[in-house]
mmCIF file of C-alpha atoms and ligand atoms in Angstrom:
data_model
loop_
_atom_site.group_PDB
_atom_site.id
_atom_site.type_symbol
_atom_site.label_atom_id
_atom_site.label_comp_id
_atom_site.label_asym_id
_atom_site.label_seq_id
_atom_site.Cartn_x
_atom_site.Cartn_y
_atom_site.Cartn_z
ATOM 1 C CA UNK A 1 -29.948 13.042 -1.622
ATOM 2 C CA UNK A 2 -31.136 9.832 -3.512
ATOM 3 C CA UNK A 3 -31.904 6.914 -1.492
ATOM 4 C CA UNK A 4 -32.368 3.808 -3.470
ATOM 5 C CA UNK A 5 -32.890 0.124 -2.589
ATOM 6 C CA UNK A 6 -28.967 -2.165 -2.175
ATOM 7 C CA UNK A 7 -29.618 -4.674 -4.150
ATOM 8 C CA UNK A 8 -31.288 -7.840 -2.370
ATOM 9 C CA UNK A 9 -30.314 -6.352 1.099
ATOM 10 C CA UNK A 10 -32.881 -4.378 0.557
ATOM 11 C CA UNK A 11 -32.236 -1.666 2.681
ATOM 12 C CA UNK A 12 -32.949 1.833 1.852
ATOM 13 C CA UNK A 13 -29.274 3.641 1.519
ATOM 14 C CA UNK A 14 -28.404 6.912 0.832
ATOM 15 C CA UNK A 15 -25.976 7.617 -2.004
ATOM 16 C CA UNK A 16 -23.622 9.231 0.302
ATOM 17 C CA UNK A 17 -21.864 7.106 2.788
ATOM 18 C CA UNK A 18 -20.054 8.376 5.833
ATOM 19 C CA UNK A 19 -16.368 6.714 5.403
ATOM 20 C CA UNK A 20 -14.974 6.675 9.050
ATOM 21 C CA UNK A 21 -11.649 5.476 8.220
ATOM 22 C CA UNK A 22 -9.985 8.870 8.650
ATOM 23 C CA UNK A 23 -11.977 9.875 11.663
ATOM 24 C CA UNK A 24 -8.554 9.053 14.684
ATOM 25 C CA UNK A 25 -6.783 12.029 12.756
ATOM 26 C CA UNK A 26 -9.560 14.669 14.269
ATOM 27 C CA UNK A 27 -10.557 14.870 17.921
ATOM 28 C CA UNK A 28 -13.805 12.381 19.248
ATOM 29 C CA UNK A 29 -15.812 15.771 19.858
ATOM 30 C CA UNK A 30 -15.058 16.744 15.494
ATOM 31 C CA UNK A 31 -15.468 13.431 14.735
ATOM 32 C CA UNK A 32 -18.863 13.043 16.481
ATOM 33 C CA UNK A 33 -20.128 16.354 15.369
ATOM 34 C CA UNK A 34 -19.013 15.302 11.720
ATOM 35 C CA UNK A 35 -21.050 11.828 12.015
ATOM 36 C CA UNK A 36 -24.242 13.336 14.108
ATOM 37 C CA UNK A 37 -24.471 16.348 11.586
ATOM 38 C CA UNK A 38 -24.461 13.628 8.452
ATOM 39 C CA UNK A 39 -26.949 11.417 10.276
ATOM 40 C CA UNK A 40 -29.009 14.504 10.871
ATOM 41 C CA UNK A 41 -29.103 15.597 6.871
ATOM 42 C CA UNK A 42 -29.585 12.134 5.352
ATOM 43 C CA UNK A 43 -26.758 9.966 5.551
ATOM 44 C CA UNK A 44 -27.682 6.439 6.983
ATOM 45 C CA UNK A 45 -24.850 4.187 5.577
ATOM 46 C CA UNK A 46 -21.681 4.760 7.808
ATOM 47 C CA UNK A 47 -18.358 2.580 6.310
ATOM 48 C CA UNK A 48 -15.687 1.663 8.848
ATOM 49 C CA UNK A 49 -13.425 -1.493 9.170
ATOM 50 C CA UNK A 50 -11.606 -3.435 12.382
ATOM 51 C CA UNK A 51 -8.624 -1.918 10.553
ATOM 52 C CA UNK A 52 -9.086 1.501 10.868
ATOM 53 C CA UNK A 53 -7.329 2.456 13.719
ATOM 54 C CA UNK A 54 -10.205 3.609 16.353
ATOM 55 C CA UNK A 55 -12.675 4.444 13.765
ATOM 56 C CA UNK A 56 -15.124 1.829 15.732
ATOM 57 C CA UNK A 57 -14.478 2.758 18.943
ATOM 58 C CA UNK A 58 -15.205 6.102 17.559
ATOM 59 C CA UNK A 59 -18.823 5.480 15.892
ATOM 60 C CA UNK A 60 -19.394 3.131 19.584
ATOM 61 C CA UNK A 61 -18.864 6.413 21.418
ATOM 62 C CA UNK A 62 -20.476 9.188 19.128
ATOM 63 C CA UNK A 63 -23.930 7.222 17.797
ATOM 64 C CA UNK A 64 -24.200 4.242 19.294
ATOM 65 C CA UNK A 65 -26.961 5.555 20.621
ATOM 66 C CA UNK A 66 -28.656 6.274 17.433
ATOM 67 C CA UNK A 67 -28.170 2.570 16.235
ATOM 68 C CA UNK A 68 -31.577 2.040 14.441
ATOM 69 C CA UNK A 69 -31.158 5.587 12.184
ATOM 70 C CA UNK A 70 -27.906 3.928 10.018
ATOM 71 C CA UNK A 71 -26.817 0.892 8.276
ATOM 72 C CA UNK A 72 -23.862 0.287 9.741
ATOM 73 C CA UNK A 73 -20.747 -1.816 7.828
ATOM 74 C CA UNK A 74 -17.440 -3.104 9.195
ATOM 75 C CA UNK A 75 -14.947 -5.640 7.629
ATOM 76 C CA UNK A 76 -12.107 -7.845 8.709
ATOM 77 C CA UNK A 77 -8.834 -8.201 7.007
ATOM 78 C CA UNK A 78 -8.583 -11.901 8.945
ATOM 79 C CA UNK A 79 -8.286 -14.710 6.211
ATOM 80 C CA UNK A 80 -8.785 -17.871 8.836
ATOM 81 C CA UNK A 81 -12.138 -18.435 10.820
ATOM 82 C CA UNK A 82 -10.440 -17.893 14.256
ATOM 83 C CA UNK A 83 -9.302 -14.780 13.707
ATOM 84 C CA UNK A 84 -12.037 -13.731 11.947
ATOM 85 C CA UNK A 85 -14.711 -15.095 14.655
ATOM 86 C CA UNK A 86 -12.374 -12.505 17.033
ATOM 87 C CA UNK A 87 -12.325 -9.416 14.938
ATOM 88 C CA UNK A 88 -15.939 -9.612 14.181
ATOM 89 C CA UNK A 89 -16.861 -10.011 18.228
ATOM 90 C CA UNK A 90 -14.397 -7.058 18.887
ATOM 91 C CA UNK A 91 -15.803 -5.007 15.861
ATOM 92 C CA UNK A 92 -19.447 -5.354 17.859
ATOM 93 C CA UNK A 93 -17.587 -4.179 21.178
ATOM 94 C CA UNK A 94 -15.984 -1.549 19.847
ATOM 95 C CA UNK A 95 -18.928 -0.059 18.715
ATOM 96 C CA UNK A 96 -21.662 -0.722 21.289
ATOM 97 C CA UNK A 97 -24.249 -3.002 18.856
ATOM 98 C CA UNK A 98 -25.215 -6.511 18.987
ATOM 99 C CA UNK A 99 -25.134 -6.699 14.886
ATOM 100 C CA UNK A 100 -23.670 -5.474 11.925
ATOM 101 C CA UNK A 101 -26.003 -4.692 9.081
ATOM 102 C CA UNK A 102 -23.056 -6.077 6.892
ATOM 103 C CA UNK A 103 -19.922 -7.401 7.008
ATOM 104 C CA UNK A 104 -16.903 -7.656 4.078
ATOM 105 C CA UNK A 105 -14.167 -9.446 3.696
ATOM 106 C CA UNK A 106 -11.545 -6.386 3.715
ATOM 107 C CA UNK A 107 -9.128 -5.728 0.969
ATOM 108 C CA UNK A 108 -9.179 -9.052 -0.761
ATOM 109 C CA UNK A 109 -6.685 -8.850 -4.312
ATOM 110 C CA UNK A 110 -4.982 -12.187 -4.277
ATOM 111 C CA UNK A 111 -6.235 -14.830 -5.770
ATOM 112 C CA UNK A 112 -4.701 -17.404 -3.102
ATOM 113 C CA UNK A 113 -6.537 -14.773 -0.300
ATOM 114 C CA UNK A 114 -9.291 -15.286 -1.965
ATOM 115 C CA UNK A 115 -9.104 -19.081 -1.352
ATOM 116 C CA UNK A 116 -7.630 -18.958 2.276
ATOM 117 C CA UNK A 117 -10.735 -16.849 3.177
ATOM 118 C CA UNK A 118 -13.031 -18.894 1.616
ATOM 119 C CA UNK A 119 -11.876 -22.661 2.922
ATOM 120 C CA UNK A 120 -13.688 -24.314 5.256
ATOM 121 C CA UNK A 121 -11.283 -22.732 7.874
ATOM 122 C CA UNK A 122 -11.609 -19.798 6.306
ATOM 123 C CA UNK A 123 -12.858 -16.142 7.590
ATOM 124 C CA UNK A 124 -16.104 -16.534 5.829
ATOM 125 C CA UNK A 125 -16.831 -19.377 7.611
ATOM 126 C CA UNK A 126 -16.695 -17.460 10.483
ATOM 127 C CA UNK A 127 -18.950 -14.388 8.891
ATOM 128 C CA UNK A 128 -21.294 -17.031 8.101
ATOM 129 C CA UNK A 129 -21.505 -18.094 11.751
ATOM 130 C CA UNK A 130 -22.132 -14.683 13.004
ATOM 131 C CA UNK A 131 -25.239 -14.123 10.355
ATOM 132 C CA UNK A 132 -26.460 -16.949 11.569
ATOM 133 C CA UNK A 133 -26.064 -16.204 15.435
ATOM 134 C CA UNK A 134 -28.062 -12.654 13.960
ATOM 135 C CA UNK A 135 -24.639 -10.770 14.806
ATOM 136 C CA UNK A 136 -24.112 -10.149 11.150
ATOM 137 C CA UNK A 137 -26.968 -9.213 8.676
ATOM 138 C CA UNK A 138 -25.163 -9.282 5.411
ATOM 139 C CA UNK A 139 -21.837 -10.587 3.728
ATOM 140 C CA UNK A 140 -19.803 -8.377 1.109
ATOM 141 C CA UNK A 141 -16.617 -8.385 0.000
ATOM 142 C CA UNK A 142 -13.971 -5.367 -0.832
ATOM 143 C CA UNK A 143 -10.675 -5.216 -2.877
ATOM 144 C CA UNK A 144 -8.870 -3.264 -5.854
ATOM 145 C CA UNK A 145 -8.609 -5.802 -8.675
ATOM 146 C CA UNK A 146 -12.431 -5.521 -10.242
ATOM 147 C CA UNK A 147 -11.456 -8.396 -12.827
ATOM 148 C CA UNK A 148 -11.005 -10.947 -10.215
ATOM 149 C CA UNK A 149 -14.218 -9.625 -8.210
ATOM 150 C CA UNK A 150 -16.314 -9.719 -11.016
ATOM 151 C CA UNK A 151 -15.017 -13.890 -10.939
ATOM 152 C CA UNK A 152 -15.362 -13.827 -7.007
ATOM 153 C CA UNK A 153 -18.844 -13.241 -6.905
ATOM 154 C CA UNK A 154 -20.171 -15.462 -9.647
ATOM 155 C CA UNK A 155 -21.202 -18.022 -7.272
ATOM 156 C CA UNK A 156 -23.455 -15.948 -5.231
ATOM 157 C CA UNK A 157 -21.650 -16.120 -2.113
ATOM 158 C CA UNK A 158 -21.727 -12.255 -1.683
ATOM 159 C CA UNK A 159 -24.495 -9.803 -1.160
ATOM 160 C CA UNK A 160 -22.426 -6.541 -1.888
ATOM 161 C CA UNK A 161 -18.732 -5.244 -3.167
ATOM 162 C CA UNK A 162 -16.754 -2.096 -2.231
ATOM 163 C CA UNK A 163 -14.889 -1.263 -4.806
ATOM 164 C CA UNK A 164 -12.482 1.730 -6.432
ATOM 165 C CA UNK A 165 -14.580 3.926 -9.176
ATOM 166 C CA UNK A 166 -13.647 7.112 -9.682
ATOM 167 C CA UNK A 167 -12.545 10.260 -12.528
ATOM 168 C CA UNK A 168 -9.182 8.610 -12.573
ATOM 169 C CA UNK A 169 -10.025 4.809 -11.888
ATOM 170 C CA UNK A 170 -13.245 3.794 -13.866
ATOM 171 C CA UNK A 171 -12.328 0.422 -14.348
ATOM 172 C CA UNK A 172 -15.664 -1.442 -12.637
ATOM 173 C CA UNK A 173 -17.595 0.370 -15.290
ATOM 174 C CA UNK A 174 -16.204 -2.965 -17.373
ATOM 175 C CA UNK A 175 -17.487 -5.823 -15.858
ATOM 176 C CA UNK A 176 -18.076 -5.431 -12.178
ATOM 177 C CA UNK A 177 -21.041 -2.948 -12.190
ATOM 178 C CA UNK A 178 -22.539 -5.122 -15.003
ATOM 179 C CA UNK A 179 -22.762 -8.238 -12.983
ATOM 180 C CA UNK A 180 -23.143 -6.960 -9.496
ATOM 181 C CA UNK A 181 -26.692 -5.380 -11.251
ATOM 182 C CA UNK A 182 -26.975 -9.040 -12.770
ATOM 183 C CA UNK A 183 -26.892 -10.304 -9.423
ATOM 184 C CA UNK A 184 -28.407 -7.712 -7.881
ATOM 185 C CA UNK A 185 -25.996 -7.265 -5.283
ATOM 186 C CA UNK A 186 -25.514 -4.291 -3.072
ATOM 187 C CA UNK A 187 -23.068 -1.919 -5.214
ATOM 188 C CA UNK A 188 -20.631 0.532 -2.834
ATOM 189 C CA UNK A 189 -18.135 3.016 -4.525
ATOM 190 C CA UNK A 190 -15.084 4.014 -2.501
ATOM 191 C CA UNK A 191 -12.422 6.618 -3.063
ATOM 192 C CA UNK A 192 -14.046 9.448 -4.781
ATOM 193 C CA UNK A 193 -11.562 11.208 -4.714
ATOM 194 C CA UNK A 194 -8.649 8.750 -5.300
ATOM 195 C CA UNK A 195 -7.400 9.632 -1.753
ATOM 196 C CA UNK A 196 -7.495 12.752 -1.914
ATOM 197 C CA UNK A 197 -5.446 13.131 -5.595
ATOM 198 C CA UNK A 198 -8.287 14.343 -7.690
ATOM 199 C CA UNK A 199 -9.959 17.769 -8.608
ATOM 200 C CA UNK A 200 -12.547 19.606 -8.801
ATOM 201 C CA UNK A 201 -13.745 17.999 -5.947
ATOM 202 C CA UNK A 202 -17.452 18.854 -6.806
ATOM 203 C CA UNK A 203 -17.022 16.700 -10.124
ATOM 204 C CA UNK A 204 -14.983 14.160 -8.770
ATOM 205 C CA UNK A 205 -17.959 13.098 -6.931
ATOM 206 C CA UNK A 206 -20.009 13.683 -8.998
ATOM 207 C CA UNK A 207 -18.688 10.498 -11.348
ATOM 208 C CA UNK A 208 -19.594 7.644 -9.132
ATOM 209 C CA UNK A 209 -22.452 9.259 -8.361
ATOM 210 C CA UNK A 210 -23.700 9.179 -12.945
ATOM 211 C CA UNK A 211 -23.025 5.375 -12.675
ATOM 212 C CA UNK A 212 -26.353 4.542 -10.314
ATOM 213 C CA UNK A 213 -24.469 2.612 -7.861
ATOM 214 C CA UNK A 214 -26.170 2.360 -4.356
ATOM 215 C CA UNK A 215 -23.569 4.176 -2.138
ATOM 216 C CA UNK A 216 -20.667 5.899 -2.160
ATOM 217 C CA UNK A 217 -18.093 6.275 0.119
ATOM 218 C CA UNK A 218 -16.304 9.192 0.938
ATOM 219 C CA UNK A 219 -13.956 10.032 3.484
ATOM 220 C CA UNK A 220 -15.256 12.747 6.066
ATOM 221 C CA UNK A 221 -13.673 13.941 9.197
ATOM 222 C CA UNK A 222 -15.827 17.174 9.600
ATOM 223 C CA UNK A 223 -19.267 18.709 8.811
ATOM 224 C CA UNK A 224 -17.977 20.959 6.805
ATOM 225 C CA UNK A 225 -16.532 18.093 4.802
ATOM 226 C CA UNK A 226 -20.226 16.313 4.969
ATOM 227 C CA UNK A 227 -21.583 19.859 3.953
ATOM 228 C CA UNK A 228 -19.121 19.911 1.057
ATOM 229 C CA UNK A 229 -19.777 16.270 -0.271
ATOM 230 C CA UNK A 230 -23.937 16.965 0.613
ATOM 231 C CA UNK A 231 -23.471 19.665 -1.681
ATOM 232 C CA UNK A 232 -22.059 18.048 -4.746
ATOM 233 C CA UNK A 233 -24.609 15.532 -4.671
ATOM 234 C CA UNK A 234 -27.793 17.678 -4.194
ATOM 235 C CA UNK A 235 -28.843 17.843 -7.975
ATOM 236 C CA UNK A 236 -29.024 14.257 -10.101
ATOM 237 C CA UNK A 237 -26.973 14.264 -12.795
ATOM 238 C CA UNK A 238 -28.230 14.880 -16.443
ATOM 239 C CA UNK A 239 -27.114 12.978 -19.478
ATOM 240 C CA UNK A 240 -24.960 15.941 -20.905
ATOM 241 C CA UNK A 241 -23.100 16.055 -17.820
ATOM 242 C CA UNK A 242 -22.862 12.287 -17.165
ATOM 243 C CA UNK A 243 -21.487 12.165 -21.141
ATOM 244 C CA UNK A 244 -18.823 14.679 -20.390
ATOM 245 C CA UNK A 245 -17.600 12.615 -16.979
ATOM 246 C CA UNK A 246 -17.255 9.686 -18.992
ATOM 247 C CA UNK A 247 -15.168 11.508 -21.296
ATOM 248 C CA UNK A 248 -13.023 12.719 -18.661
ATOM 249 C CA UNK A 249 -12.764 9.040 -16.829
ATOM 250 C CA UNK A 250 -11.812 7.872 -19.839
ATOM 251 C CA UNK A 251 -8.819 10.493 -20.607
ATOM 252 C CA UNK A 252 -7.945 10.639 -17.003
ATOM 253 C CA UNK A 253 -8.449 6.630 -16.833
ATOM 254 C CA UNK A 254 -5.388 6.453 -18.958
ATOM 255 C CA UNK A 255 -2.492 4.986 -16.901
ATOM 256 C CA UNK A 256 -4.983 2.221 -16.077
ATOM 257 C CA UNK A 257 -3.950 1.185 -12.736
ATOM 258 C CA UNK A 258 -5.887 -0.686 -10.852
ATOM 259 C CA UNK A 259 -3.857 0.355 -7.086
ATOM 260 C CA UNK A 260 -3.897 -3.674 -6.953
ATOM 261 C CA UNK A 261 -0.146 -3.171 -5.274
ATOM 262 C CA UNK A 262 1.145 -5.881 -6.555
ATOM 263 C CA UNK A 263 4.241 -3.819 -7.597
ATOM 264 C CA UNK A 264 6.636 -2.690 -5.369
ATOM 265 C CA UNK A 265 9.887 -0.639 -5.541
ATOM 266 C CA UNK A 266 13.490 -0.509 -4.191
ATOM 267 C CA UNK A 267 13.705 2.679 -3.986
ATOM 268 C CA UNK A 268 10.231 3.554 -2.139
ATOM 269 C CA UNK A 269 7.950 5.112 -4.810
ATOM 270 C CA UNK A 270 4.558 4.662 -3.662
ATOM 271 C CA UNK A 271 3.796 3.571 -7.923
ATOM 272 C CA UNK A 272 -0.360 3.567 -7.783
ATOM 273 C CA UNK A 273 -0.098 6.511 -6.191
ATOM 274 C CA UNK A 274 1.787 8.185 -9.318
ATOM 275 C CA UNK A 275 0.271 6.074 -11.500
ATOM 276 C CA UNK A 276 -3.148 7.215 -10.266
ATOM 277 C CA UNK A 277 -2.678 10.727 -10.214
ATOM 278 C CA UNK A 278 -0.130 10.987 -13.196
ATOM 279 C CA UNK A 279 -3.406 12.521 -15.892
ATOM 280 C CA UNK A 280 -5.261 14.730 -13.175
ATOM 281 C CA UNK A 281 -1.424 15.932 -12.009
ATOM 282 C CA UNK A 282 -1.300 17.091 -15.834
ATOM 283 C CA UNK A 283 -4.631 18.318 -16.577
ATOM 284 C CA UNK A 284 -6.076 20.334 -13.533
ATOM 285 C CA UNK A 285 -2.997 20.291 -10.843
ATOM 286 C CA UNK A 286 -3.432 18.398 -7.396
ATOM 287 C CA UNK A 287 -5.247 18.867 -4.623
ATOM 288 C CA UNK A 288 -3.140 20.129 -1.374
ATOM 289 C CA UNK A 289 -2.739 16.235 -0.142
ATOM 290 C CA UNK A 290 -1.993 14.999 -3.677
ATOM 291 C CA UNK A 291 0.635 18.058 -3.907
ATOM 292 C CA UNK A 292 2.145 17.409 -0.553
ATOM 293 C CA UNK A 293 2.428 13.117 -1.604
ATOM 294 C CA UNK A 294 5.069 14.415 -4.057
ATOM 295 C CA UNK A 295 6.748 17.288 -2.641
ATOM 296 C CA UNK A 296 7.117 14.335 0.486
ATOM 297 C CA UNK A 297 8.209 11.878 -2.304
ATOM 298 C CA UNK A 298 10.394 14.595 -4.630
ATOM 299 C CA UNK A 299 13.682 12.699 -4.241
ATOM 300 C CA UNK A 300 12.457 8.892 -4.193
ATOM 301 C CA UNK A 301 10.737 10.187 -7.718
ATOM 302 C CA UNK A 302 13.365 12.067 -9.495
ATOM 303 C CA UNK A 303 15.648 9.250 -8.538
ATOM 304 C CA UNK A 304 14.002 6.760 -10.423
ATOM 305 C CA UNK A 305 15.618 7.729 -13.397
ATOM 306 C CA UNK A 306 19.248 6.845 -11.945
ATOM 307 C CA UNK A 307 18.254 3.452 -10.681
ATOM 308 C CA UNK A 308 20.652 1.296 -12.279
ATOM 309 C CA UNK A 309 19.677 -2.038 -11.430
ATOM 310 C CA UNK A 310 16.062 -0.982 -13.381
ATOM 311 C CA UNK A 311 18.504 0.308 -16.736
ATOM 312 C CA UNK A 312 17.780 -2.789 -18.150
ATOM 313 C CA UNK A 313 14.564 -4.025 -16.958
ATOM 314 C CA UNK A 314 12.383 -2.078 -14.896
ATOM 315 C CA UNK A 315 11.687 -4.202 -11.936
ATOM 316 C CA UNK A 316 8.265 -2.836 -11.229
ATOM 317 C CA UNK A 317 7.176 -3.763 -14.240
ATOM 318 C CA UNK A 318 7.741 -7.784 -14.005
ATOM 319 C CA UNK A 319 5.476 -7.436 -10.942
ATOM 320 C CA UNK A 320 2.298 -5.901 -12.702
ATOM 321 C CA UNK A 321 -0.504 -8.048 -13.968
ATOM 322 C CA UNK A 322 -1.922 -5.425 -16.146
ATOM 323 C CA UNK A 323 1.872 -4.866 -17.791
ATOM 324 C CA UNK A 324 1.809 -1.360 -17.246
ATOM 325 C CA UNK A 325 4.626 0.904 -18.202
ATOM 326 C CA UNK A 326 5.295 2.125 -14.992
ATOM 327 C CA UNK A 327 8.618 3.396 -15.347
ATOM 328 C CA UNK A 328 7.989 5.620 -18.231
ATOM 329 C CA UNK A 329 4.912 7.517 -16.142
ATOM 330 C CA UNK A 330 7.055 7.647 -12.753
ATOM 331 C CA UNK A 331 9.590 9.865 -14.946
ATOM 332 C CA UNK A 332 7.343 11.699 -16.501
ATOM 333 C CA UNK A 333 6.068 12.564 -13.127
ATOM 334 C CA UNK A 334 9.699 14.127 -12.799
ATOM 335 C CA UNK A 335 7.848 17.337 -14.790
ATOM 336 C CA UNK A 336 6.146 18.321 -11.687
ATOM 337 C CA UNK A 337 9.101 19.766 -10.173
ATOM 338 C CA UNK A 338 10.413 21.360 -12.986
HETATM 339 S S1 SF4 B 1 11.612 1.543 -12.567
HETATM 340 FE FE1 SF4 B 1 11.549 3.215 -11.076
HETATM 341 S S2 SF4 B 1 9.601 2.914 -10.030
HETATM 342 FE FE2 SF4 B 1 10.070 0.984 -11.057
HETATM 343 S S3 SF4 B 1 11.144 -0.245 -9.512
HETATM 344 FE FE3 SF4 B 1 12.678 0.833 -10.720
HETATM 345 S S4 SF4 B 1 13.098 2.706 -9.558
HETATM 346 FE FE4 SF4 B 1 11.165 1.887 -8.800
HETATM 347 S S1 SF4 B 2 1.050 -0.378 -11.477
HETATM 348 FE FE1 SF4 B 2 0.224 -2.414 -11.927
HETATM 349 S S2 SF4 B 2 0.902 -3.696 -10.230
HETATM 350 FE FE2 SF4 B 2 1.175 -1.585 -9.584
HETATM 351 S S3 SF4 B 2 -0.689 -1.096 -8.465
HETATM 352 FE FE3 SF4 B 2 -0.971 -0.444 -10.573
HETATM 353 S S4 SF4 B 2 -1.980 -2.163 -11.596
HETATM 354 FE FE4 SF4 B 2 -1.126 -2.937 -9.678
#
């Protein structure tokens, strides 16, 4: 395991964090084993949110007690200080501390979001009351468009970012990475594995883990899960190998979608998600979750093709900032049920 120091936080964090966002689909006696057993072998950044279901609750009940051994983040998806000031003082409840190490601004993409949050009614008004009160150590910020973070956190408002960066989504490798380490902000990594889309697993995390950034995030609901992602990470990564994942972020990089969801469509394809996968899907097959996503989804994708009021103009397409061609990739994706 590599510890390193986040940025000016300071704190000593281990490049494997425990993502507890997943953690209300396994019992509380799994989910405690899984997050004792990672505190036990190295892991001291756990990642949860207000959002995720009883993931706090969760962490309150299982290590609580071992408060002092783990830097310990949470966010709110509240844009106005009242709500905010609420979810942050539940978030502490919840799980049995008197402070957050840090605290983000969840899920951030629009640019008017970005303003509500930040006005002085705002929710990081509110975050900045809490540091102040001690109940909050730090302030970051998360969200899936790296081209507006990158503008976001010019003004040194921030201390860290969560952000995608993965085989099939390299995109912060741009201009994100390159100014968070300007700033010398704390630098987090979520989604390894794309949600579960991308294979091998083993190289998968390995990617994130090339690029030097403080932490990343993955998803764990068991110990053998922390076992699996321990394992990956256990030798550094040599300049051979990090040439060749660059190689392959950049083929499987491709369909370049961001997962900003600003598209939507009639018909109910879930678009990043086929965007996303649409290169691994061709080049090493899908992992059992990415593989059950479209046999769930066969019809809504095969029907794309017949849509008639997209004949003309695909309406997915007016929605997408990048001007993606998302209707050509979506049928494409027909091929995996041939
Ligand atoms: S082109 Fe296909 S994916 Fe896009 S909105 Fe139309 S039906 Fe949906
Ligand atoms: S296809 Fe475009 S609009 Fe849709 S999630 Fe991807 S980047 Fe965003």
């Amino acid at each position: 395991m590599r510890y390193s120091t986040f940025g000016k936080i300071g704190y000593n964090v281990s490049s494997l964090g425990f993502g507890a966002m997943n953690l209300h689909s396994v019992s509380l006696e799994q989910a405690g084993d899984a997050l004792n057993y990672a505190l036990d072998h190295g892991i001291n950044y756990i990642d949860t949110a207000a959002a995720y279901k009883n993931s706090e609750v969760i962490i309150g009940e299982t290590i609580s007690h071992r408060r002092s051994e783990y830097f310990l983040a949470t966010k709110t998806g509240k844009r106005d200080y009242a709500s905010a000031k609420e979810e942050i003082e539940r978030s502490l409840e919840r799980m049995k501390t008197d402070y957050v190490d840090l605290l983000q601004i969840h899920y951030v993409n629009y640019v008017d979001e970005f303003k509500q949050a930040m006005e002085p009614d705002g929710a990081y008004r509110a975050a900045l009351e809490a540091k102040a009160a001690g109940k909050v150590r730090h302030i970051g910020i998360s969200g899936h468009r790296p081209d507006l973070l990158t503008r976001w956190i010019a003004k040194g408002q921030f201390d860290q970012v969560l952000f995608h960066l993965n085989l099939a989504q390299p995109f912060a490798g741009r201009e994100l990475i390159p100014k968070m380490r300007e700033l010398d902000m704390g630098m987090v990594a979520m989604k390894p594995l794309s949600g579960g889309f991308i294979q091998p697993v083993d190289t998968a995390i390995r990617y994130p883990y090339s690029k030097n950034v403080h932490v990343i995030i993955s998803g764990m609901v068991s110990v053998e899960e922390v076992k699996m992602n321990l394992a990956a990470i256990e030798e550094e990564v040599g300049a051979a190998e990090a040439e060749q994942l660059d190689l392959l972020a950049a083929e499987l990089g491709t369909h370049n979608c961001r997962r900003c969801n600003y598209c939507s469509c009639p018909v109910g394809i879930q678009i990043p998600d086929v965007m996303i996968s649409s290169r691994v899907r061709e080049k090493f097959g899908l992992l059992p979750k990415g593989d059950g996503f479209y046999q769930r989804n066969k019809e809504k994708i095969l029907s794309c093709a017949d849509y008639e009021p997209c004949k003309e103009q695909p309406l997915c397409q007016q929605l997408c900032p990048y001007q993606l061609p998302m209707q050509r990739i979506i049928q494409e994706a027909a091929g995996y049920y041939a």
